[in-house]
Coordinates of N, CA, C and O in Angstrom, one line a residue:
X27 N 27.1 32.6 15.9 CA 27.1 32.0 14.6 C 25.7 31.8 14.1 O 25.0 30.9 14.6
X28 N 25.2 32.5 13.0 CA 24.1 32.3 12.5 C 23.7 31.6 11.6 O 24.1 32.2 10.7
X29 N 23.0 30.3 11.0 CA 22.5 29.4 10.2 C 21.7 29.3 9.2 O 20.5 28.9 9.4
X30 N 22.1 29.5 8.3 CA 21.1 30.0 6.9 C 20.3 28.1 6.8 O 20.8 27.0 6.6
X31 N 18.7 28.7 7.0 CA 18.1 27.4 6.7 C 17.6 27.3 4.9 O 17.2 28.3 4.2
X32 N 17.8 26.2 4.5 CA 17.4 25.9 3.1 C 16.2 25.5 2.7 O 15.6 25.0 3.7
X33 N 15.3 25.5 1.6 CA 14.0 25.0 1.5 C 14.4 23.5 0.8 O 15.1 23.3 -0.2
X34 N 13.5 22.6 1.7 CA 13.6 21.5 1.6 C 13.7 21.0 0.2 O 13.3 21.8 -0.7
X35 N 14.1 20.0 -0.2 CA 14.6 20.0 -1.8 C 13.4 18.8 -1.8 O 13.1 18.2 -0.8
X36 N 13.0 18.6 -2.8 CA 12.1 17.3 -3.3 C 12.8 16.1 -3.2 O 14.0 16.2 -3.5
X37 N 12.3 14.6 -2.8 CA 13.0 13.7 -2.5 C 13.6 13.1 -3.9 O 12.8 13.2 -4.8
X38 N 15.0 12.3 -4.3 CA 14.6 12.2 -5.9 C 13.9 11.2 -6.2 O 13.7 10.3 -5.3
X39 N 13.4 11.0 -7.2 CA 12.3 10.1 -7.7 C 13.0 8.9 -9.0 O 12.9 9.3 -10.2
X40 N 13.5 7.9 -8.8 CA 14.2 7.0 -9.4 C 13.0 6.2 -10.3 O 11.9 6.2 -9.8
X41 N 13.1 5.7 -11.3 CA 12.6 4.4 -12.4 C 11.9 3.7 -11.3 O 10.7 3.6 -11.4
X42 N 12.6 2.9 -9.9 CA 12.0 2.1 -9.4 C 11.5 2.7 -8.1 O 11.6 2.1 -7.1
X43 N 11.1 4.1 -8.1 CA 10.5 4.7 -6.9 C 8.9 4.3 -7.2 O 8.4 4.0 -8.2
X44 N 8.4 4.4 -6.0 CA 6.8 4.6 -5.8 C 6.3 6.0 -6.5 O 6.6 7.1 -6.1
X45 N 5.4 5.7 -7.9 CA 5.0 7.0 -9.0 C 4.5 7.7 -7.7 O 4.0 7.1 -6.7
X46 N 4.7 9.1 -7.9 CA 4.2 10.0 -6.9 C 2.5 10.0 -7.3 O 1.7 10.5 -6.5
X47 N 2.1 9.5 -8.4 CA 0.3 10.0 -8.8 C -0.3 9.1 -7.7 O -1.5 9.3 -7.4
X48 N 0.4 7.8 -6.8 CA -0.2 7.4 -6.1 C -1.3 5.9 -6.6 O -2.2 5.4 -6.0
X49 N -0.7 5.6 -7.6 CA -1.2 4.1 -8.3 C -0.6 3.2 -8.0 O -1.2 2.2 -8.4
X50 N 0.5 2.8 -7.4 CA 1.3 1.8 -6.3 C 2.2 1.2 -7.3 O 2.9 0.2 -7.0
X51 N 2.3 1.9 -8.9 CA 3.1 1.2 -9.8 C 4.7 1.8 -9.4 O 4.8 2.7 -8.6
X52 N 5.9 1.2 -9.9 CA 7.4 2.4 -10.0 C 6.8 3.1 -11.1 O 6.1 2.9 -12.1
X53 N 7.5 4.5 -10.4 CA 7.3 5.9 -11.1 C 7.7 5.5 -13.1 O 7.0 6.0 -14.1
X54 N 9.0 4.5 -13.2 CA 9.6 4.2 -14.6 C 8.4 3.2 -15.2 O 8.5 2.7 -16.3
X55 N 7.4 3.0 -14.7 CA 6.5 2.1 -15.6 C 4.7 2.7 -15.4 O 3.7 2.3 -15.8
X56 N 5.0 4.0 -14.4 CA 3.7 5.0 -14.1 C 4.0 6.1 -15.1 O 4.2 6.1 -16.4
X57 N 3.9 6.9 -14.4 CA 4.2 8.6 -15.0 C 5.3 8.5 -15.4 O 5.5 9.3 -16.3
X58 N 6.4 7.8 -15.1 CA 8.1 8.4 -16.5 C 7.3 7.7 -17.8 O 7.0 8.6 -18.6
X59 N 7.0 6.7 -18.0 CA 6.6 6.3 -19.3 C 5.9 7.3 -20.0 O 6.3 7.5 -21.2
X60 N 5.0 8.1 -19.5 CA 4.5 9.2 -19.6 C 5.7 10.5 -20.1 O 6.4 11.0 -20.9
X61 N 5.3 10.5 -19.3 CA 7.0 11.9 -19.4 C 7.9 11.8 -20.3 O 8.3 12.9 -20.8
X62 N 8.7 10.6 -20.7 CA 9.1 10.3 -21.4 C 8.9 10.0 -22.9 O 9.8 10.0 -23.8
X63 N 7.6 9.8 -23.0 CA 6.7 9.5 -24.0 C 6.9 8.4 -24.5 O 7.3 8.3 -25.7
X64 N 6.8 7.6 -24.0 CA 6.6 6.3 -24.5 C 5.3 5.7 -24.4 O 4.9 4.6 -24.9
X65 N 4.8 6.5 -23.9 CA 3.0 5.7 -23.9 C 2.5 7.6 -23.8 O 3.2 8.5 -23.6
X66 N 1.2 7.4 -24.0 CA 0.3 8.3 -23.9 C -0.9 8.2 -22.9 O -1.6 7.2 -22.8
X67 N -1.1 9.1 -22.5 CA -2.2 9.1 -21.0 C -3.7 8.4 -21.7 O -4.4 9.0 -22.5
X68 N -4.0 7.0 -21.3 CA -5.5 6.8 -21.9 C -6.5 7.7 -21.1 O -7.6 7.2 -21.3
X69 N -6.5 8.2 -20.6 CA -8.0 8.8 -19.7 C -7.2 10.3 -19.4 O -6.0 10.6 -19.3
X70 N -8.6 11.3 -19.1 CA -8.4 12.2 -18.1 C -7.8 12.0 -17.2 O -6.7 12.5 -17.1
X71 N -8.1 11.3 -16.3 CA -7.8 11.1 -14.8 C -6.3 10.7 -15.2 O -5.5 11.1 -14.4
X72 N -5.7 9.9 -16.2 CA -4.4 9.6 -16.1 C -3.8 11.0 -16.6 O -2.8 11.5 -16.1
X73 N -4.4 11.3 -17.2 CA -3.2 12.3 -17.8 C -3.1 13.4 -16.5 O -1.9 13.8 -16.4
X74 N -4.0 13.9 -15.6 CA -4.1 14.6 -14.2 C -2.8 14.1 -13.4 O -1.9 14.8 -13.0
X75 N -3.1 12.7 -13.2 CA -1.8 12.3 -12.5 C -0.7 12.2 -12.8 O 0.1 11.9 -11.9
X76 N -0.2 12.4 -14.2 CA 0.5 12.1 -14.4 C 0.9 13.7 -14.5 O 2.1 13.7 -14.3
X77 N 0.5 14.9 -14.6 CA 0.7 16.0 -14.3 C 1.0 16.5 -12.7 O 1.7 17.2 -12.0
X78 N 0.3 15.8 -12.7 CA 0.7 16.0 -10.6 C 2.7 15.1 -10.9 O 3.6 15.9 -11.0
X79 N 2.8 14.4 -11.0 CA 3.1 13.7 -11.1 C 5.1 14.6 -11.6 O 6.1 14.6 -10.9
X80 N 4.9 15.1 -12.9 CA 5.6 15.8 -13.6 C 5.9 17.3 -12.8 O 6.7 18.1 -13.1
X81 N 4.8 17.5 -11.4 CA 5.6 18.8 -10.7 C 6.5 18.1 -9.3 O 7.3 18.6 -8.5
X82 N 5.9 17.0 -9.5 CA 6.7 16.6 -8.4 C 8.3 16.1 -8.9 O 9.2 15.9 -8.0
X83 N 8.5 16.0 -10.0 CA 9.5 15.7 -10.2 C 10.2 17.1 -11.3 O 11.1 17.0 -12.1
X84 N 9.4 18.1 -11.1 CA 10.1 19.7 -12.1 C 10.1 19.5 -13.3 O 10.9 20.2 -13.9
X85 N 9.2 18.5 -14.2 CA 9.2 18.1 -15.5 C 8.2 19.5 -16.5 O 7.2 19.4 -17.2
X86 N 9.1 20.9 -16.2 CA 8.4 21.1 -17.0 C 7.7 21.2 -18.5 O 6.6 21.7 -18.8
X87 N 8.8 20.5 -19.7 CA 8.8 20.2 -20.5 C 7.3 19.6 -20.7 O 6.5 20.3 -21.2
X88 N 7.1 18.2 -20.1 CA 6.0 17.9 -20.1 C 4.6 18.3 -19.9 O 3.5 18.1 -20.4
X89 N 4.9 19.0 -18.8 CA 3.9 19.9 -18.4 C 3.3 21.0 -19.9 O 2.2 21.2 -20.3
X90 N 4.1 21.4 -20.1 CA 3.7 22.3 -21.7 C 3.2 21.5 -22.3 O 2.0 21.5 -22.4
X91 N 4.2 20.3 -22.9 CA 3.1 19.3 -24.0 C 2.5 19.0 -23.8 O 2.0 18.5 -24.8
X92 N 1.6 18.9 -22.2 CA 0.4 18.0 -21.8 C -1.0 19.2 -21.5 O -2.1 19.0 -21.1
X93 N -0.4 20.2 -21.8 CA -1.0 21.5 -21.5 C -2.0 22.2 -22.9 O -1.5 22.4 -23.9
X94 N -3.8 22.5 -22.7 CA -4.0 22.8 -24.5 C -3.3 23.9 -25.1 O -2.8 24.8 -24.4
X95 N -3.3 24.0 -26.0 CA -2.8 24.9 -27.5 C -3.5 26.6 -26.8 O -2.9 27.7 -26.8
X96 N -4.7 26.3 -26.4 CA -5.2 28.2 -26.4 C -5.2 28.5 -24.9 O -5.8 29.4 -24.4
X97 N -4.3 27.5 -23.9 CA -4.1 28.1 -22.5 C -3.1 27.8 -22.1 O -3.0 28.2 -20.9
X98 N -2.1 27.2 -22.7 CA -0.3 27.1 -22.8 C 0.0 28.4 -22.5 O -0.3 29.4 -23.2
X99 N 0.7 28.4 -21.2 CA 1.9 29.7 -20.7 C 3.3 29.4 -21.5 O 3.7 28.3 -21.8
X100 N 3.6 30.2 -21.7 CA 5.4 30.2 -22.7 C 5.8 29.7 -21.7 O 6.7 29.2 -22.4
X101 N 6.0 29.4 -20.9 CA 7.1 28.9 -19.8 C 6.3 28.8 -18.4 O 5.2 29.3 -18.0
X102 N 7.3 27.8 -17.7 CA 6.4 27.4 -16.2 C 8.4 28.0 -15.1 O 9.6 28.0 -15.3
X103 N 7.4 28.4 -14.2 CA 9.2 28.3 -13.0 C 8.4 27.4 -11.7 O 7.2 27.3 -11.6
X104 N 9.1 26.9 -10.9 CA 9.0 25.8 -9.6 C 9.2 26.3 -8.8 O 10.4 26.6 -8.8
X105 N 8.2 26.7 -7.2 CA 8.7 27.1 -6.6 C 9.6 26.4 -5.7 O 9.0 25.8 -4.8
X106 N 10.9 26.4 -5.8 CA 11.7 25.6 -4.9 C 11.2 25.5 -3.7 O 11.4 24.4 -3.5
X107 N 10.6 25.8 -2.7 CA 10.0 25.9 -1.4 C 9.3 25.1 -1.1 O 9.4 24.6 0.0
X108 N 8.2 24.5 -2.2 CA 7.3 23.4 -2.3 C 8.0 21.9 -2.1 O 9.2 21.9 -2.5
X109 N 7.7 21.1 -1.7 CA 7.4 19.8 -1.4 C 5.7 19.2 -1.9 O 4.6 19.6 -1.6
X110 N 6.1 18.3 -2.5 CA 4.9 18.2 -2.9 C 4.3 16.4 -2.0 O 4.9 15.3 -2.3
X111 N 3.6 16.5 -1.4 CA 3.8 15.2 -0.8 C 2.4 14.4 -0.7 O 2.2 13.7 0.3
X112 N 1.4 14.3 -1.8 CA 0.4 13.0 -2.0 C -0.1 13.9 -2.6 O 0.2 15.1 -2.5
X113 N -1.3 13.2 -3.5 CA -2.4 13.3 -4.3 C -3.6 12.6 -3.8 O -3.4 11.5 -3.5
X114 N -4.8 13.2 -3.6 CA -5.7 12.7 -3.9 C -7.0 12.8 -4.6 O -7.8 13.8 -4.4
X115 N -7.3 11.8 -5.6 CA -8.4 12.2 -6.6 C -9.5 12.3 -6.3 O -9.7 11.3 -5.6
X116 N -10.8 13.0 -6.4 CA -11.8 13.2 -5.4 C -12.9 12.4 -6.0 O -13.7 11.6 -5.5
X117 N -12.9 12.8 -7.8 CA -14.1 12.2 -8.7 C -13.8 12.7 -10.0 O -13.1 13.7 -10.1
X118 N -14.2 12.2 -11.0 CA -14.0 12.3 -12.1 C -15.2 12.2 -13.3 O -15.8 11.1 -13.3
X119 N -15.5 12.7 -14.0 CA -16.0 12.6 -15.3 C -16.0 12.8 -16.7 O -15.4 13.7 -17.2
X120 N -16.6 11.7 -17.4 CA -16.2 11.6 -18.7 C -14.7 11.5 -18.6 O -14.1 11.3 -17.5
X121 N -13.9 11.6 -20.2 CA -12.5 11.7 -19.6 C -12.3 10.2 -20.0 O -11.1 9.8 -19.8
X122 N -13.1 9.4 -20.4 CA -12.5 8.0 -20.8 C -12.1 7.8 -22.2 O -12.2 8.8 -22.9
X123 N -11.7 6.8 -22.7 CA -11.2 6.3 -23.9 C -12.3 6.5 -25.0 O -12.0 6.5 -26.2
X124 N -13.9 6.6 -24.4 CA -14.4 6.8 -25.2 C -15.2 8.4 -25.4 O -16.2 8.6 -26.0
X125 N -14.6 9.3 -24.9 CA -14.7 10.5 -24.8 C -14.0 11.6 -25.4 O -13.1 11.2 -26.1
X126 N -14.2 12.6 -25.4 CA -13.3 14.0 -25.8 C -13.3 15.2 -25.1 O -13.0 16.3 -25.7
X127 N -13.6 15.0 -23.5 CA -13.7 15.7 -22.7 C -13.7 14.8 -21.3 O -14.0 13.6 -21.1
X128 N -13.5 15.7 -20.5 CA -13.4 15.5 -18.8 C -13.4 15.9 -17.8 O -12.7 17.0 -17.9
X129 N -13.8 15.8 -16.5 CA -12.9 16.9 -15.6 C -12.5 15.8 -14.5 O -13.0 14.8 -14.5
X130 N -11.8 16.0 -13.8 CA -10.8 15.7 -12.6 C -10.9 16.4 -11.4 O -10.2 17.4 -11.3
X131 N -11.4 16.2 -10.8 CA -11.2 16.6 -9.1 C -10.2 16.0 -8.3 O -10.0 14.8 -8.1
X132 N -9.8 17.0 -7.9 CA -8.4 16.2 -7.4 C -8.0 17.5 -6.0 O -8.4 18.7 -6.1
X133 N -7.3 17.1 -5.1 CA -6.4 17.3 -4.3 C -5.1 17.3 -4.1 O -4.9 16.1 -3.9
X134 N -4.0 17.8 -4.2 CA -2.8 18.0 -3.9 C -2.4 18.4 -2.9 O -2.5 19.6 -2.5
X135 N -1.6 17.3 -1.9 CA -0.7 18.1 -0.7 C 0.4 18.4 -1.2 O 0.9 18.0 -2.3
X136 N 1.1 19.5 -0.1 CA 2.6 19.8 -0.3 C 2.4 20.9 0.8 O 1.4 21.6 1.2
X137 N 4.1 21.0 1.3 CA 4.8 21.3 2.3 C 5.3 22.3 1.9 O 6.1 22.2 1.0
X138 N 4.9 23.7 2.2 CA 5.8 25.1 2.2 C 5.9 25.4 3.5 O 5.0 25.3 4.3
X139 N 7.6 25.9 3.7 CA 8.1 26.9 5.2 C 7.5 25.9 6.4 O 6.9 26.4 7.4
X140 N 7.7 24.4 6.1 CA 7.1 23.8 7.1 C 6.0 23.6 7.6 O 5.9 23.0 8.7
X141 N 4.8 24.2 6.4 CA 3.7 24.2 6.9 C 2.8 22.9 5.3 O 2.9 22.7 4.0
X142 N 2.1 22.4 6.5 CA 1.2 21.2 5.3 C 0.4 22.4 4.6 O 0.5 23.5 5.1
X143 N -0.4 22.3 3.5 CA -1.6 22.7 3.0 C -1.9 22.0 1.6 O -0.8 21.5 1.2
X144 N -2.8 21.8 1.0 CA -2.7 21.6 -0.2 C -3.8 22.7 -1.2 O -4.2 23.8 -0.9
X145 N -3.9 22.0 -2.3 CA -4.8 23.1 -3.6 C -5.5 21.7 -4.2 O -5.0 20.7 -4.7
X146 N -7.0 22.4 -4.0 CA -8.1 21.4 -4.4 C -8.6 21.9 -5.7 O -9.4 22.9 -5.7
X147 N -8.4 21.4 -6.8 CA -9.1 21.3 -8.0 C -10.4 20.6 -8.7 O -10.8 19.5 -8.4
X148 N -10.9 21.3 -9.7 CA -11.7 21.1 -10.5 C -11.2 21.1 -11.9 O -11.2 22.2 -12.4
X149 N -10.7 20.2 -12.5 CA -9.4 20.4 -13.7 C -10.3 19.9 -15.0 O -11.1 19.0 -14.9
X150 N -10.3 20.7 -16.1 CA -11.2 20.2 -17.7 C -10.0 19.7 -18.2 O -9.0 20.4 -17.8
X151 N -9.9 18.8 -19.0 CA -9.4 18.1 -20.3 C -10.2 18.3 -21.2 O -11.4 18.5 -21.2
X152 N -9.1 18.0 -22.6 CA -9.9 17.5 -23.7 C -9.0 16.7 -24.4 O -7.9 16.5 -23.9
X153 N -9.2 16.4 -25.2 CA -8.5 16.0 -26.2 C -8.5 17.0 -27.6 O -9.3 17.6 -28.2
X154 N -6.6 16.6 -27.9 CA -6.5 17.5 -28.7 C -5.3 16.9 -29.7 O -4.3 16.4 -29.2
X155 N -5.5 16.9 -31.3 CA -4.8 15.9 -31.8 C -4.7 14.6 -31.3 O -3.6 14.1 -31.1
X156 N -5.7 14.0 -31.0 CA -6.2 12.7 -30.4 C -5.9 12.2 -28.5 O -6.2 11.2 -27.8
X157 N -5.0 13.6 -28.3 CA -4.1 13.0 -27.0 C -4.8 14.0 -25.7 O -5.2 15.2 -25.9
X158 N -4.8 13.5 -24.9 CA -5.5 14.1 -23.4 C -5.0 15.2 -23.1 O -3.8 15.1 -22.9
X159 N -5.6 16.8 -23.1 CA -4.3 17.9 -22.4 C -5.4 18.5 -21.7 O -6.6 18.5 -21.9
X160 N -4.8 19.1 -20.6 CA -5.3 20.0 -19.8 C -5.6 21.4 -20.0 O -4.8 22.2 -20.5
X161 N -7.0 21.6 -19.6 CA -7.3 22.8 -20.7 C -7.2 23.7 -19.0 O -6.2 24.3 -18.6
X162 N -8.1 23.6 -18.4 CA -8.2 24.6 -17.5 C -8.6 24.5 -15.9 O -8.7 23.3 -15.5
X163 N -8.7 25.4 -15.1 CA -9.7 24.6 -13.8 C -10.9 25.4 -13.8 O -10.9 26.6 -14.1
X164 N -12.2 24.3 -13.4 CA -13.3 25.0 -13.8 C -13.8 25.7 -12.2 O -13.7 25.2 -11.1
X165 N -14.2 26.9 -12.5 CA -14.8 27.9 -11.6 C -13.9 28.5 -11.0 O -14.1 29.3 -10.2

């Protein structure tokens, strides 16, 4: 009898879950407020996590709107395989409330075929129509 194995599914992420960006807030008063649009990212670095944030939970809707205008893909797909399991932010610049640019350094774990690895970035923002979007990764 042979056993077809499944790729692990993402854990679900409830209003009163721990936000996956790793700010110790529930996810419903971190990144869903976000996602949802009820608030808007004040900084670079929020709007980063809160994109990490939006793959961990397959939000790609958001992902487009938080994405700039001249590097928007028509569409995103998920690799079901992924688990995405911590963030960590390395350093950051500019990117504040009083700015119009930024970048984000950041780390992402996650679990493919059982194996840990993550993808380390160098991420630019700007602001565009007054609101934080992700323009690209630098280098």
């Amino acid at each position: 009898m042979s056993r077809r194995t499944s790729p692990r599914r993402q854990p679900a992420i409830t209003a009163t879950s721990p936000c996956p960006c790793g700010l110790g807030a529930p996810y419903g008063e971190c990144c869903g407020s976000l996602h949802q649009g009820r608030a808007a990212a004040p900084t670079a670095e929020r709007l980063m996590r809160s994109r990490y944030s939006a793959f961990v939970v397959r939000d790609a809707a958001y992902l487009l709107r938080t994405w700039h205008s001249t590097t928007r893909p028509p569409g995103l797909d998920f690799d079901p395989g992924i688990t995405w399991t911590g963030l960590d932010v390395l350093g950051a610049t500019g990117g504040s409330a009083f700015h119009q640019e930024g970048t984000v350094e950041f780390r992402a774990h996650y679990r493919v075929g059982g194996e840990a690895d993550s993808q380390h970035e160098l991420s630019r923002f700007v602001r565009e129509d007054g609101l934080w979007v992700y323009v690209d990764a630098v280098g």
